[in-house]
Amino acid sequence: MRKNEQTKTNEITLSFLMAVFTKRLIPLFLALVVGAVGAFALTKLFIDPVYSSTAEFSVENTSNEAGVMNSGYQAGAAQFAANYANEVKGNVFLGQILKAYNEEHGKALTLAQLSSKISASVKGSLPVFAVRVSSTDPQEAYDILHIVEEMAPELLLNDSTKAYVNVKLIEYGSVATSKDSPNILINTALGGMLAFVFVYVLFFLKAF
């Protein structure tokens, strides 16, 4: 008996939800359209597109003494790459890049601004790290990255590691031709869905 009552209650609930939808189909559709158009307009008018350029560096063992550094270095190669990726985001490294960029391009970029544009990450377990520069100006992103490409191998190595470690640029960056964000299609779809759900909830509460 309880099972039949529970099934009946579920059926009534589902039919009630469908009734709210079918009776308010036109305003719900309008909410969907208005939300999508609004999200599209806001994205186009108020969110600046961001472009990125990326370069990759490998960390190599240059020891000439076979067997002295090889085994230990290869086992911890990814850690070397991770350490260098962290150094790229440090103020000492960024300060040198900032000085070179401002002098070369006649800019007045601050350390905080530069720091917000640069990121670095290790590629899995490989002794490879990537440096990514993002900006609303694709040429600026490339210009900063180009200086990183030129200076990073020398800046990251110290006197104690130069004898057996080398940082080598293996993939050059380029001027971005397409933006990373925002994604207008996703934002438009989310805006429409949120507006639809919001209006539906209002109708549901009113009819409940």
PDB file of C-alpha atoms in Angstrom:
ATOM      1  CA  MET A   1       0.000   0.000   0.000  1.00  0.00           C
ATOM      2  CA  ARG A   2       2.795   2.407   0.945  1.00  0.00           C
ATOM      3  CA  LYS A   3       4.636   1.587  -2.270  1.00  0.00           C
ATOM      4  CA  ASN A   4       1.570   2.525  -4.340  1.00  0.00           C
ATOM      5  CA  GLU A   5       1.128   5.773  -2.400  1.00  0.00           C
ATOM      6  CA  GLN A   6       4.812   6.655  -2.892  1.00  0.00           C
ATOM      7  CA  THR A   7       4.602   5.975  -6.639  1.00  0.00           C
ATOM      8  CA  LYS A   8       1.464   8.093  -6.911  1.00  0.00           C
ATOM      9  CA  THR A   9       3.127  10.956  -5.050  1.00  0.00           C
ATOM     10  CA  ASN A  10       6.148  10.835  -7.377  1.00  0.00           C
ATOM     11  CA  GLU A  11       3.874  10.884 -10.415  1.00  0.00           C
ATOM     12  CA  ILE A  12       1.964  13.896  -9.100  1.00  0.00           C
ATOM     13  CA  THR A  13       5.240  15.716  -8.383  1.00  0.00           C
ATOM     14  CA  LEU A  14       6.542  15.093 -11.882  1.00  0.00           C
ATOM     15  CA  SER A  15       3.293  16.130 -13.481  1.00  0.00           C
ATOM     16  CA  PHE A  16       3.241  19.266 -11.339  1.00  0.00           C
ATOM     17  CA  LEU A  17       6.742  20.183 -12.475  1.00  0.00           C
ATOM     18  CA  MET A  18       5.802  19.587 -16.098  1.00  0.00           C
ATOM     19  CA  ALA A  19       2.644  21.661 -15.671  1.00  0.00           C
ATOM     20  CA  VAL A  20       4.664  24.601 -14.389  1.00  0.00           C
ATOM     21  CA  PHE A  21       6.871  24.291 -17.451  1.00  0.00           C
ATOM     22  CA  THR A  22       4.141  23.917 -20.083  1.00  0.00           C
ATOM     23  CA  LYS A  23       1.912  26.669 -18.672  1.00  0.00           C
ATOM     24  CA  ARG A  24       4.792  29.143 -18.602  1.00  0.00           C
ATOM     25  CA  LEU A  25       6.538  28.065 -21.777  1.00  0.00           C
ATOM     26  CA  ILE A  26       6.548  31.476 -23.478  1.00  0.00           C
ATOM     27  CA  PRO A  27       7.930  33.513 -20.540  1.00  0.00           C
ATOM     28  CA  LEU A  28      10.476  30.770 -19.865  1.00  0.00           C
ATOM     29  CA  PHE A  29      11.594  30.888 -23.475  1.00  0.00           C
ATOM     30  CA  LEU A  30      11.837  34.673 -23.297  1.00  0.00           C
ATOM     31  CA  ALA A  31      13.910  34.409 -20.126  1.00  0.00           C
ATOM     32  CA  LEU A  32      16.238  32.004 -21.914  1.00  0.00           C
ATOM     33  CA  VAL A  33      16.662  34.387 -24.842  1.00  0.00           C
ATOM     34  CA  VAL A  34      17.095  37.505 -22.694  1.00  0.00           C
ATOM     35  CA  GLY A  35      19.626  35.762 -20.439  1.00  0.00           C
ATOM     36  CA  ALA A  36      21.626  34.507 -23.416  1.00  0.00           C
ATOM     37  CA  VAL A  37      21.593  37.881 -25.183  1.00  0.00           C
ATOM     38  CA  GLY A  38      22.512  39.658 -21.945  1.00  0.00           C
ATOM     39  CA  ALA A  39      25.436  37.331 -21.264  1.00  0.00           C
ATOM     40  CA  PHE A  40      26.630  37.704 -24.856  1.00  0.00           C
ATOM     41  CA  ALA A  41      26.466  41.515 -24.656  1.00  0.00           C
ATOM     42  CA  LEU A  42      28.227  41.672 -21.289  1.00  0.00           C
ATOM     43  CA  THR A  43      30.987  39.372 -22.511  1.00  0.00           C
ATOM     44  CA  LYS A  44      31.554  41.372 -25.692  1.00  0.00           C
ATOM     45  CA  LEU A  45      31.359  44.821 -24.081  1.00  0.00           C
ATOM     46  CA  PHE A  46      32.945  44.445 -20.660  1.00  0.00           C
ATOM     47  CA  ILE A  47      35.333  41.466 -20.727  1.00  0.00           C
ATOM     48  CA  ASP A  48      38.597  42.049 -22.538  1.00  0.00           C
ATOM     49  CA  PRO A  49      39.916  39.094 -24.538  1.00  0.00           C
ATOM     50  CA  VAL A  50      43.097  37.485 -23.217  1.00  0.00           C
ATOM     51  CA  TYR A  51      45.836  36.087 -25.474  1.00  0.00           C
ATOM     52  CA  SER A  52      48.705  33.823 -24.480  1.00  0.00           C
ATOM     53  CA  SER A  53      52.109  32.809 -25.797  1.00  0.00           C
ATOM     54  CA  THR A  54      53.968  29.781 -24.431  1.00  0.00           C
ATOM     55  CA  ALA A  55      57.551  28.548 -24.570  1.00  0.00           C
ATOM     56  CA  GLU A  56      58.994  25.265 -23.293  1.00  0.00           C
ATOM     57  CA  PHE A  57      62.370  24.584 -21.738  1.00  0.00           C
ATOM     58  CA  SER A  58      64.117  21.290 -21.023  1.00  0.00           C
ATOM     59  CA  VAL A  59      66.544  20.638 -18.187  1.00  0.00           C
ATOM     60  CA  GLU A  60      69.542  18.612 -19.348  1.00  0.00           C
ATOM     61  CA  ASN A  61      72.502  16.968 -17.662  1.00  0.00           C
ATOM     62  CA  THR A  62      75.731  18.167 -19.216  1.00  0.00           C
ATOM     63  CA  SER A  63      78.147  16.340 -16.942  1.00  0.00           C
ATOM     64  CA  ASN A  64      81.166  15.035 -18.815  1.00  0.00           C
ATOM     65  CA  GLU A  65      81.960  12.442 -16.180  1.00  0.00           C
ATOM     66  CA  ALA A  66      79.978   9.348 -17.090  1.00  0.00           C
ATOM     67  CA  GLY A  67      78.086   7.912 -14.166  1.00  0.00           C
ATOM     68  CA  VAL A  68      78.939  10.708 -11.706  1.00  0.00           C
ATOM     69  CA  MET A  69      75.786  12.775 -12.144  1.00  0.00           C
ATOM     70  CA  ASN A  70      73.790  10.837 -14.675  1.00  0.00           C
ATOM     71  CA  SER A  71      71.841   8.386 -12.542  1.00  0.00           C
ATOM     72  CA  GLY A  72      71.073  10.799  -9.728  1.00  0.00           C
ATOM     73  CA  TYR A  73      70.182  13.628 -12.055  1.00  0.00           C
ATOM     74  CA  GLN A  74      67.888  11.586 -14.281  1.00  0.00           C
ATOM     75  CA  ALA A  75      65.977  10.344 -11.247  1.00  0.00           C
ATOM     76  CA  GLY A  76      65.368  13.890 -10.043  1.00  0.00           C
ATOM     77  CA  ALA A  77      65.144  15.667 -13.380  1.00  0.00           C
ATOM     78  CA  ALA A  78      61.486  16.545 -12.909  1.00  0.00           C
ATOM     79  CA  GLN A  79      62.341  18.151  -9.567  1.00  0.00           C
ATOM     80  CA  PHE A  80      64.947  20.331 -11.250  1.00  0.00           C
ATOM     81  CA  ALA A  81      62.299  21.451 -13.748  1.00  0.00           C
ATOM     82  CA  ALA A  82      59.824  22.118 -10.923  1.00  0.00           C
ATOM     83  CA  ASN A  83      62.408  24.227  -9.086  1.00  0.00           C
ATOM     84  CA  TYR A  84      63.073  26.321 -12.175  1.00  0.00           C
ATOM     85  CA  ALA A  85      59.344  26.742 -12.817  1.00  0.00           C
ATOM     86  CA  ASN A  86      59.019  28.152  -9.307  1.00  0.00           C
ATOM     87  CA  GLU A  87      61.990  30.472  -9.845  1.00  0.00           C
ATOM     88  CA  VAL A  88      60.353  31.892 -12.970  1.00  0.00           C
ATOM     89  CA  LYS A  89      57.520  33.180 -10.765  1.00  0.00           C
ATOM     90  CA  GLY A  90      59.904  34.640  -8.177  1.00  0.00           C
ATOM     91  CA  ASN A  91      60.614  38.346  -7.795  1.00  0.00           C
ATOM     92  CA  VAL A  92      64.337  37.999  -8.532  1.00  0.00           C
ATOM     93  CA  PHE A  93      63.763  36.439 -11.951  1.00  0.00           C
ATOM     94  CA  LEU A  94      60.792  38.658 -12.777  1.00  0.00           C
ATOM     95  CA  GLY A  95      62.736  41.774 -11.780  1.00  0.00           C
ATOM     96  CA  GLN A  96      65.375  41.029 -14.408  1.00  0.00           C
ATOM     97  CA  ILE A  97      62.746  40.324 -17.079  1.00  0.00           C
ATOM     98  CA  LEU A  98      60.858  43.500 -16.129  1.00  0.00           C
ATOM     99  CA  LYS A  99      63.960  45.669 -16.417  1.00  0.00           C
ATOM    100  CA  ALA A 100      64.875  44.259 -19.825  1.00  0.00           C
ATOM    101  CA  TYR A 101      61.330  44.542 -21.175  1.00  0.00           C
ATOM    102  CA  ASN A 102      60.779  48.127 -20.025  1.00  0.00           C
ATOM    103  CA  GLU A 103      64.155  49.255 -21.385  1.00  0.00           C
ATOM    104  CA  GLU A 104      63.768  47.477 -24.713  1.00  0.00           C
ATOM    105  CA  HIS A 105      60.165  48.525 -25.389  1.00  0.00           C
ATOM    106  CA  GLY A 106      60.025  51.848 -23.550  1.00  0.00           C
ATOM    107  CA  LYS A 107      57.291  50.639 -21.197  1.00  0.00           C
ATOM    108  CA  ALA A 108      56.577  51.309 -17.523  1.00  0.00           C
ATOM    109  CA  LEU A 109      55.244  47.890 -16.544  1.00  0.00           C
ATOM    110  CA  THR A 110      55.313  47.213 -12.792  1.00  0.00           C
ATOM    111  CA  LEU A 111      56.481  44.044 -11.082  1.00  0.00           C
ATOM    112  CA  ALA A 112      52.928  43.287  -9.925  1.00  0.00           C
ATOM    113  CA  GLN A 113      51.594  43.667 -13.464  1.00  0.00           C
ATOM    114  CA  LEU A 114      54.286  41.427 -14.899  1.00  0.00           C
ATOM    115  CA  SER A 115      53.744  38.820 -12.190  1.00  0.00           C
ATOM    116  CA  SER A 116      50.034  38.626 -13.062  1.00  0.00           C
ATOM    117  CA  LYS A 117      50.897  37.922 -16.695  1.00  0.00           C
ATOM    118  CA  ILE A 118      53.446  35.116 -16.237  1.00  0.00           C
ATOM    119  CA  SER A 119      52.838  31.532 -15.148  1.00  0.00           C
ATOM    120  CA  ALA A 120      55.000  28.420 -15.260  1.00  0.00           C
ATOM    121  CA  SER A 121      54.306  24.712 -14.931  1.00  0.00           C
ATOM    122  CA  VAL A 122      56.032  21.354 -15.231  1.00  0.00           C
ATOM    123  CA  LYS A 123      54.974  18.960 -17.977  1.00  0.00           C
ATOM    124  CA  GLY A 124      54.102  15.781 -16.099  1.00  0.00           C
ATOM    125  CA  SER A 125      57.119  13.756 -14.999  1.00  0.00           C
ATOM    126  CA  LEU A 126      59.320  15.066 -17.807  1.00  0.00           C
ATOM    127  CA  PRO A 127      62.280  17.378 -17.111  1.00  0.00           C
ATOM    128  CA  VAL A 128      60.428  20.059 -19.047  1.00  0.00           C
ATOM    129  CA  PHE A 129      58.733  23.241 -17.857  1.00  0.00           C
ATOM    130  CA  ALA A 130      56.568  25.686 -19.764  1.00  0.00           C
ATOM    131  CA  VAL A 131      56.395  29.457 -19.352  1.00  0.00           C
ATOM    132  CA  ARG A 132      53.149  31.136 -20.357  1.00  0.00           C
ATOM    133  CA  VAL A 133      52.588  34.870 -20.764  1.00  0.00           C
ATOM    134  CA  SER A 134      49.022  36.180 -20.977  1.00  0.00           C
ATOM    135  CA  SER A 135      47.854  39.667 -21.885  1.00  0.00           C
ATOM    136  CA  THR A 136      44.982  41.524 -23.489  1.00  0.00           C
ATOM    137  CA  ASP A 137      47.548  42.501 -26.138  1.00  0.00           C
ATOM    138  CA  PRO A 138      48.880  39.462 -28.056  1.00  0.00           C
ATOM    139  CA  GLN A 139      51.989  41.360 -29.153  1.00  0.00           C
ATOM    140  CA  GLU A 140      52.806  42.326 -25.565  1.00  0.00           C
ATOM    141  CA  ALA A 141      52.466  38.702 -24.455  1.00  0.00           C
ATOM    142  CA  TYR A 142      54.880  37.611 -27.169  1.00  0.00           C
ATOM    143  CA  ASP A 143      57.366  40.412 -26.507  1.00  0.00           C
ATOM    144  CA  ILE A 144      57.588  39.524 -22.810  1.00  0.00           C
ATOM    145  CA  LEU A 145      57.913  35.824 -23.589  1.00  0.00           C
ATOM    146  CA  HIS A 146      60.651  36.513 -26.123  1.00  0.00           C
ATOM    147  CA  ILE A 147      62.723  38.179 -23.399  1.00  0.00           C
ATOM    148  CA  VAL A 148      62.071  35.200 -21.111  1.00  0.00           C
ATOM    149  CA  GLU A 149      63.256  32.885 -23.906  1.00  0.00           C
ATOM    150  CA  GLU A 150      66.486  34.860 -24.242  1.00  0.00           C
ATOM    151  CA  MET A 151      67.271  35.359 -20.554  1.00  0.00           C
ATOM    152  CA  ALA A 152      65.851  32.317 -18.715  1.00  0.00           C
ATOM    153  CA  PRO A 153      68.637  29.799 -19.508  1.00  0.00           C
ATOM    154  CA  GLU A 154      71.246  32.151 -18.013  1.00  0.00           C
ATOM    155  CA  LEU A 155      69.207  33.553 -15.127  1.00  0.00           C
ATOM    156  CA  LEU A 156      68.035  30.207 -13.782  1.00  0.00           C
ATOM    157  CA  LEU A 157      71.457  28.622 -13.512  1.00  0.00           C
ATOM    158  CA  ASN A 158      73.840  29.479 -10.691  1.00  0.00           C
ATOM    159  CA  ASP A 159      77.571  28.833 -10.388  1.00  0.00           C
ATOM    160  CA  SER A 160      77.079  25.535  -8.582  1.00  0.00           C
ATOM    161  CA  THR A 161      74.775  24.034 -11.206  1.00  0.00           C
ATOM    162  CA  LYS A 162      76.242  25.379 -14.451  1.00  0.00           C
ATOM    163  CA  ALA A 163      78.859  22.628 -14.448  1.00  0.00           C
ATOM    164  CA  TYR A 164      76.336  19.843 -14.892  1.00  0.00           C
ATOM    165  CA  VAL A 165      72.916  21.330 -15.703  1.00  0.00           C
ATOM    166  CA  ASN A 166      71.724  23.153 -18.779  1.00  0.00           C
ATOM    167  CA  VAL A 167      68.378  24.845 -19.426  1.00  0.00           C
ATOM    168  CA  LYS A 168      67.550  24.635 -23.110  1.00  0.00           C
ATOM    169  CA  LEU A 169      64.732  26.303 -25.041  1.00  0.00           C
ATOM    170  CA  ILE A 170      62.967  23.536 -26.986  1.00  0.00           C
ATOM    171  CA  GLU A 171      59.778  25.251 -28.149  1.00  0.00           C
ATOM    172  CA  TYR A 172      59.542  28.900 -29.125  1.00  0.00           C
ATOM    173  CA  GLY A 173      56.470  31.002 -28.508  1.00  0.00           C
ATOM    174  CA  SER A 174      54.578  32.897 -31.186  1.00  0.00           C
ATOM    175  CA  VAL A 175      52.105  35.749 -31.403  1.00  0.00           C
ATOM    176  CA  ALA A 176      48.664  34.381 -30.534  1.00  0.00           C
ATOM    177  CA  THR A 177      46.088  34.576 -33.312  1.00  0.00           C
ATOM    178  CA  SER A 178      43.121  33.453 -31.202  1.00  0.00           C
ATOM    179  CA  LYS A 179      42.067  34.437 -27.687  1.00  0.00           C
ATOM    180  CA  ASP A 180      42.187  32.143 -24.669  1.00  0.00           C
ATOM    181  CA  SER A 181      39.250  33.782 -22.930  1.00  0.00           C
ATOM    182  CA  PRO A 182      36.479  34.662 -22.555  1.00  0.00           C
ATOM    183  CA  ASN A 183      34.560  31.867 -24.265  1.00  0.00           C
ATOM    184  CA  ILE A 184      31.582  33.740 -25.700  1.00  0.00           C
ATOM    185  CA  LEU A 185      29.662  30.574 -26.599  1.00  0.00           C
ATOM    186  CA  ILE A 186      29.910  29.098 -23.095  1.00  0.00           C
ATOM    187  CA  ASN A 187      29.083  32.416 -21.416  1.00  0.00           C
ATOM    188  CA  THR A 188      26.048  32.888 -23.670  1.00  0.00           C
ATOM    189  CA  ALA A 189      24.781  29.379 -22.950  1.00  0.00           C
ATOM    190  CA  LEU A 190      25.303  29.764 -19.193  1.00  0.00           C
ATOM    191  CA  GLY A 191      23.523  33.122 -19.185  1.00  0.00           C
ATOM    192  CA  GLY A 192      20.501  31.659 -20.934  1.00  0.00           C
ATOM    193  CA  MET A 193      20.381  28.606 -18.650  1.00  0.00           C
ATOM    194  CA  LEU A 194      20.689  30.634 -15.450  1.00  0.00           C
ATOM    195  CA  ALA A 195      17.931  33.017 -16.518  1.00  0.00           C
ATOM    196  CA  PHE A 196      15.699  30.080 -17.461  1.00  0.00           C
ATOM    197  CA  VAL A 197      16.246  28.303 -14.127  1.00  0.00           C
ATOM    198  CA  PHE A 198      15.740  31.495 -12.119  1.00  0.00           C
ATOM    199  CA  VAL A 199      12.401  32.305 -13.785  1.00  0.00           C
ATOM    200  CA  TYR A 200      11.264  28.679 -13.563  1.00  0.00           C
ATOM    201  CA  VAL A 201      11.951  28.621  -9.818  1.00  0.00           C
ATOM    202  CA  LEU A 202       9.905  31.782  -9.394  1.00  0.00           C
ATOM    203  CA  PHE A 203       6.935  30.233 -11.230  1.00  0.00           C
ATOM    204  CA  PHE A 204       7.336  27.010  -9.258  1.00  0.00           C
ATOM    205  CA  LEU A 205       7.282  28.817  -5.919  1.00  0.00           C
ATOM    206  CA  LYS A 206       4.267  30.844  -6.969  1.00  0.00           C
ATOM    207  CA  ALA A 207       2.340  27.739  -8.040  1.00  0.00           C
ATOM    208  CA  PHE A 208       3.425  25.566  -5.095  1.00  0.00           C
TER     209      PHE A 208
END
